[in-house]
Short mmCIF file of C-alpha atoms in Angstrom, two decimals:
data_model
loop_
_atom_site.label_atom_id
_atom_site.label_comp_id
_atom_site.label_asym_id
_atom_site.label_seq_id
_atom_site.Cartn_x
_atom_site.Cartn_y
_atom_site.Cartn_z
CA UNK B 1 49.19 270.47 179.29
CA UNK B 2 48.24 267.77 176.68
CA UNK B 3 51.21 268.32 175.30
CA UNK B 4 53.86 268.21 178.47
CA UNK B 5 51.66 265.07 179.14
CA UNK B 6 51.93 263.26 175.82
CA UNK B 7 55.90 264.28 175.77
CA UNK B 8 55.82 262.64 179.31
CA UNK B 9 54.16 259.45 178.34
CA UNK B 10 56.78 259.11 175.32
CA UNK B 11 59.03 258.84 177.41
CA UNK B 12 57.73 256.60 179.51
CA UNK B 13 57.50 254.23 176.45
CA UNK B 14 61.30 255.02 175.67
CA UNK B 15 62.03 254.15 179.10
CA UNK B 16 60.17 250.94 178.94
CA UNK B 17 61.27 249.84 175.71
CA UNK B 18 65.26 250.98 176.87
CA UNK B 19 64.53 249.12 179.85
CA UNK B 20 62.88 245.84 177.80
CA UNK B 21 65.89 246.06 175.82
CA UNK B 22 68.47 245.79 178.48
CA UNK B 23 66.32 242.85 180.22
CA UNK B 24 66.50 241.31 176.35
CA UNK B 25 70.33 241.66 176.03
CA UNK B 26 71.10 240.76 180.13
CA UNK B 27 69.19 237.35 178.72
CA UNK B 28 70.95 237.15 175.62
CA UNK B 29 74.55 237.65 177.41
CA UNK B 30 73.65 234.87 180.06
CA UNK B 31 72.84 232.68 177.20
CA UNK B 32 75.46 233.57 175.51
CA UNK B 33 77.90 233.03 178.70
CA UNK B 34 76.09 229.71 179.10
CA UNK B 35 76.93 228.47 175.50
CA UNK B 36 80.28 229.93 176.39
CA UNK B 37 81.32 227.68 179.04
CA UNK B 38 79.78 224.54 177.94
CA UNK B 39 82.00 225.83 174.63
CA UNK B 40 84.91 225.61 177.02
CA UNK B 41 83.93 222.39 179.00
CA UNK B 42 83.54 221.03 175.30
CA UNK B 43 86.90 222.15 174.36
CA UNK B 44 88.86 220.86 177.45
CA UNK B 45 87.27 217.20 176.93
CA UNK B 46 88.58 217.29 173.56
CA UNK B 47 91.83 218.53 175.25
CA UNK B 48 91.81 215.52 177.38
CA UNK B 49 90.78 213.45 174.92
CA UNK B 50 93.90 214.59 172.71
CA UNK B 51 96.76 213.62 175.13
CA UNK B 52 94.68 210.41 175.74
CA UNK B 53 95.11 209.45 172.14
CA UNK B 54 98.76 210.78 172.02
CA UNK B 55 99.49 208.37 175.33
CA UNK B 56 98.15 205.41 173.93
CA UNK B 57 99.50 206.07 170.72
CA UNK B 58 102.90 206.45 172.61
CA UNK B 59 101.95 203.43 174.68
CA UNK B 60 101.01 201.51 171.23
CA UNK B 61 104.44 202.55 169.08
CA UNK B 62 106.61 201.13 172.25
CA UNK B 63 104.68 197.87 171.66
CA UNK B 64 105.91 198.14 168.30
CA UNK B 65 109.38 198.93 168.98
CA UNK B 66 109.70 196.02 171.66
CA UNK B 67 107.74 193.47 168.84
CA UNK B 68 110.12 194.56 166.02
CA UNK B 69 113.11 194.31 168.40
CA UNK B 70 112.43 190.52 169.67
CA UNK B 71 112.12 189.32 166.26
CA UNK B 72 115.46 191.08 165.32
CA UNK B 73 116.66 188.94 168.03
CA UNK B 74 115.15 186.46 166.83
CA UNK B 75 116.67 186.63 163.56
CA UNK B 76 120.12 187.00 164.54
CA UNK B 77 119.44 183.80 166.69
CA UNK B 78 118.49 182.19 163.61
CA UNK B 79 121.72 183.15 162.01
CA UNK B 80 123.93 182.92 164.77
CA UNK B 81 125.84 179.40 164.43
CA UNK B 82 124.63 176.54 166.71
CA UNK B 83 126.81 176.07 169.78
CA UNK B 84 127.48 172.84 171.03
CA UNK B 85 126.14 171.26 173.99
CA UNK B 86 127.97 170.76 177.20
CA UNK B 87 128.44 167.14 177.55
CA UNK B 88 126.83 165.87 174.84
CA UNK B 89 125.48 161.90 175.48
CA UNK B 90 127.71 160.17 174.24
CA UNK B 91 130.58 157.26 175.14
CA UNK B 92 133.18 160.00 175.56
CA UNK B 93 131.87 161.83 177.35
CA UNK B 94 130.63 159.07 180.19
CA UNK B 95 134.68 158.23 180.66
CA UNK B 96 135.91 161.65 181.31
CA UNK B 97 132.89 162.34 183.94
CA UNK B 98 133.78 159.26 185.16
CA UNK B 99 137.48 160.08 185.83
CA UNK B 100 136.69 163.74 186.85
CA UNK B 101 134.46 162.35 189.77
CA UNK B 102 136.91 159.54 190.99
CA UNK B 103 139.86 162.55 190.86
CA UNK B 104 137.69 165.08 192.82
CA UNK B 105 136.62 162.40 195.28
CA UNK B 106 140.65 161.31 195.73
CA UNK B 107 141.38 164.99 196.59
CA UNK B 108 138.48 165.37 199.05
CA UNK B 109 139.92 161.94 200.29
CA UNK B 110 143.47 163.05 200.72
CA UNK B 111 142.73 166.59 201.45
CA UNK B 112 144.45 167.78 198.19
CA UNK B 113 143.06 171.41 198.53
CA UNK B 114 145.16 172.01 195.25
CA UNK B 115 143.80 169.42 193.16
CA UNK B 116 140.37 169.89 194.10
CA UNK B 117 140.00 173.35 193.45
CA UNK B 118 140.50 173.10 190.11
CA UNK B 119 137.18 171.17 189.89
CA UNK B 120 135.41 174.89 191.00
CA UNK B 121 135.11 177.87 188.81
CA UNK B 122 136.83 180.58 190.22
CA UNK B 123 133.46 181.91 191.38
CA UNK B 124 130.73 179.25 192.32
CA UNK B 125 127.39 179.53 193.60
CA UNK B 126 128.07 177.32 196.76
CA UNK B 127 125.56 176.06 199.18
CA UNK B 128 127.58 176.40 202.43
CA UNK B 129 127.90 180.22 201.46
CA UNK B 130 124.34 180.84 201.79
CA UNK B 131 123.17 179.81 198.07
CA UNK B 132 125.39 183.14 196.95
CA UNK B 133 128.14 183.15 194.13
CA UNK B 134 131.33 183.31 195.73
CA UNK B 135 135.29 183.21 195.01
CA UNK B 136 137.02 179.86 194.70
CA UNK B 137 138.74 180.62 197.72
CA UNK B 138 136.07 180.47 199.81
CA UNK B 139 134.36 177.76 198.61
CA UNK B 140 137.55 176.06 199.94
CA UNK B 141 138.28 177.64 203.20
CA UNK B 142 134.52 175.52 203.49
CA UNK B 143 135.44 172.18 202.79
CA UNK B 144 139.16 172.68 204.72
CA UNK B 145 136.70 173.49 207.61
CA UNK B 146 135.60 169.75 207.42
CA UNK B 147 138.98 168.27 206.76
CA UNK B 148 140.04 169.77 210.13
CA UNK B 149 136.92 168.42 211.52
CA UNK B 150 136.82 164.80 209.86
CA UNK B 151 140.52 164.36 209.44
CA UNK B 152 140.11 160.39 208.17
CA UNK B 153 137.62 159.87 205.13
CA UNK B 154 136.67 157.71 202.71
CA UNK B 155 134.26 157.72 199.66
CA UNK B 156 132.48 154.96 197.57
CA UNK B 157 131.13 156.50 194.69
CA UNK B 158 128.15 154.75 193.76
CA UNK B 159 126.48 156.77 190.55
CA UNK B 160 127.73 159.31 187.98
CA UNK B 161 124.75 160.94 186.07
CA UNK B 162 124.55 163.93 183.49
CA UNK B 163 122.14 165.91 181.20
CA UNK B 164 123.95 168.45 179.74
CA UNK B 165 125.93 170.64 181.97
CA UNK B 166 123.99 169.26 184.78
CA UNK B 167 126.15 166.67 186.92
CA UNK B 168 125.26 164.20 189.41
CA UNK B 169 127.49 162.31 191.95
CA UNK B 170 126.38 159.74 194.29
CA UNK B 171 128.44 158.29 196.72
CA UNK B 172 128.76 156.25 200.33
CA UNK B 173 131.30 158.78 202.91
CA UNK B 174 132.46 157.71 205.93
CA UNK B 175 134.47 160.46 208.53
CA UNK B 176 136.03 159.77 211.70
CA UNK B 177 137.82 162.52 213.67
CA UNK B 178 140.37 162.09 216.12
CA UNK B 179 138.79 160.98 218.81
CA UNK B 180 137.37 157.73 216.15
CA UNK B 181 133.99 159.10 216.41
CA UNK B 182 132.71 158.40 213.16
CA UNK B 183 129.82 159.04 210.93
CA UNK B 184 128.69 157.61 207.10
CA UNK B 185 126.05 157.90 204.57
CA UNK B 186 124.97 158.67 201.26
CA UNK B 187 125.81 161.93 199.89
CA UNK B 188 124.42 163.50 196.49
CA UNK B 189 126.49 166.54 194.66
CA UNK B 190 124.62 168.14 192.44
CA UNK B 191 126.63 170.66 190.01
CA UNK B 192 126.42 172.93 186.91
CA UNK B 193 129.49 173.40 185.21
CA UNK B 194 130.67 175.59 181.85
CA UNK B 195 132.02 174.72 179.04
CA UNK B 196 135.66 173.76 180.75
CA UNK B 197 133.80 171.54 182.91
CA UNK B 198 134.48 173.67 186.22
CA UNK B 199 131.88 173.56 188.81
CA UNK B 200 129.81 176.94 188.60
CA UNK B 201 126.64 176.06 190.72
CA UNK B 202 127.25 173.32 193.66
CA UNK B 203 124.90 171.64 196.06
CA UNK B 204 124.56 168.65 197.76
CA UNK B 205 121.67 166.35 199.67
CA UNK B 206 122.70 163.95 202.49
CA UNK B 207 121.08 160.91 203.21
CA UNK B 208 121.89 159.08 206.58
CA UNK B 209 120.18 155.86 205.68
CA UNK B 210 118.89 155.15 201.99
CA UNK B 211 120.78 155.70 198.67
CA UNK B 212 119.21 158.54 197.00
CA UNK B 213 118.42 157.95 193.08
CA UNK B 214 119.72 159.84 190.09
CA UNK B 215 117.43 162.85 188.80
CA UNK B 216 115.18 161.59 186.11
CA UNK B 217 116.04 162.44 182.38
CA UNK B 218 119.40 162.19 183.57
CA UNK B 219 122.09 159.53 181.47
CA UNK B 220 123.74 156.77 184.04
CA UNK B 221 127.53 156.65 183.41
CA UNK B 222 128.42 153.11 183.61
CA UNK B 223 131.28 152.81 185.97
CA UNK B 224 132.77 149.85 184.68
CA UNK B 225 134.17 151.61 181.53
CA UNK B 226 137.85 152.39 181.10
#
């Protein structure tokens, strides 16, 4: 009997110590599986971190690219040749802006759709069309529009101004239709032109009572030249 008993409480003691050893391992694996995923949690930020970098580096080499690109373009403007201004200030030029602003005014005067549309590009931003770039064509089915309504008129230009390819005309217009109803007052054209002096950009201000004044920075022509 001592003996079945001590055999007995051996293996208790094995049992114990089994079962102390499984409880010791189960706590060893959960630590283990806790360093595992904060191991993984760890490695994902560093993921994230990674294409972070590689994104701003990205970002940061475009930068570059654009930078190294505007002073190419810088360069070759640089060592491009200069071009020369449209209407430079100068005596010259005054007469023939002179003379191109009493011809257009004859033509709008006599109706002379011909003549006059060779003051306009062959496509003009015109302000009857809605501030929009349009064909020279219609920029004259416009102004026909207003010979047919005004059939008699007459123009007194008053100023001729410039600064660069920026023109200015100021003048006194009088209309009358058929009927002799008639209307006057101070008009002001304002164009851009290119480099063969053609009207590219055209507006105008109307003023019923006062004279309107030339833009500032902008050279008077003197009408009295020749």
């Amino acid at each position: 009997m001592s003996e079945k008993r001590s055999f007995l409480l051996q293996k208790q003691n094995d049992a114990g110590k089994l079962n102390q050893s499984k409880l010791l391992k189960a706590e060893e694996n959960a630590r283990l599986l806790v360093t595992l995923q904060k191991k993984k949690k760890e490695v994902e930020q560093l993921r994230l971190q990674y294409k972070l970098l590689q994104a701003e580096q990205s970002a940061a080499n475009k930068r570059i690219d654009a930078l190294k690109q505007k002073l190419a373009e810088k360069a070759r403007c640089k060592e491009a040749p200069r071009v020369h201004p449209i209407n430079p200030p100068c005596l010259e030029t005054d007469a023939c802006l002179r003379q191109t602003a009493i011809a257009y005014l004859k033509a709008r005067k006599q109706g002379n759709a011909s003549a006059l549309s060779r003051h306009f590009a062959p496509d003009c931003n015109y302000q009857y069309a809605n501030n929009r770039e349009v064909p020279n064509e219609m920029v004259m089915n416009n102004i026909r529009e207003l010979w047919e309504k005004w059939p008699q008129r007459s123009y007194r230009l008053l100023k001729v101004a410039y600064r660069d390819n920026h023109v200015e005309l100021i003048y006194i217009y009088k209309y009358a239709d058929q009927r002799n109803h008639s209307i006057q007052g101070y008009a002001k054209e304002k164009w851009e032109t290119n480099s063969a002096g053609q009207i590219i950009h055209w507006r105008e201000e109307l003023h019923p009572g006062t004279s309107p004044a030339e833009s500032a920075g902008y050279r008077l022509v003197p009408l009295n030249i020749k």
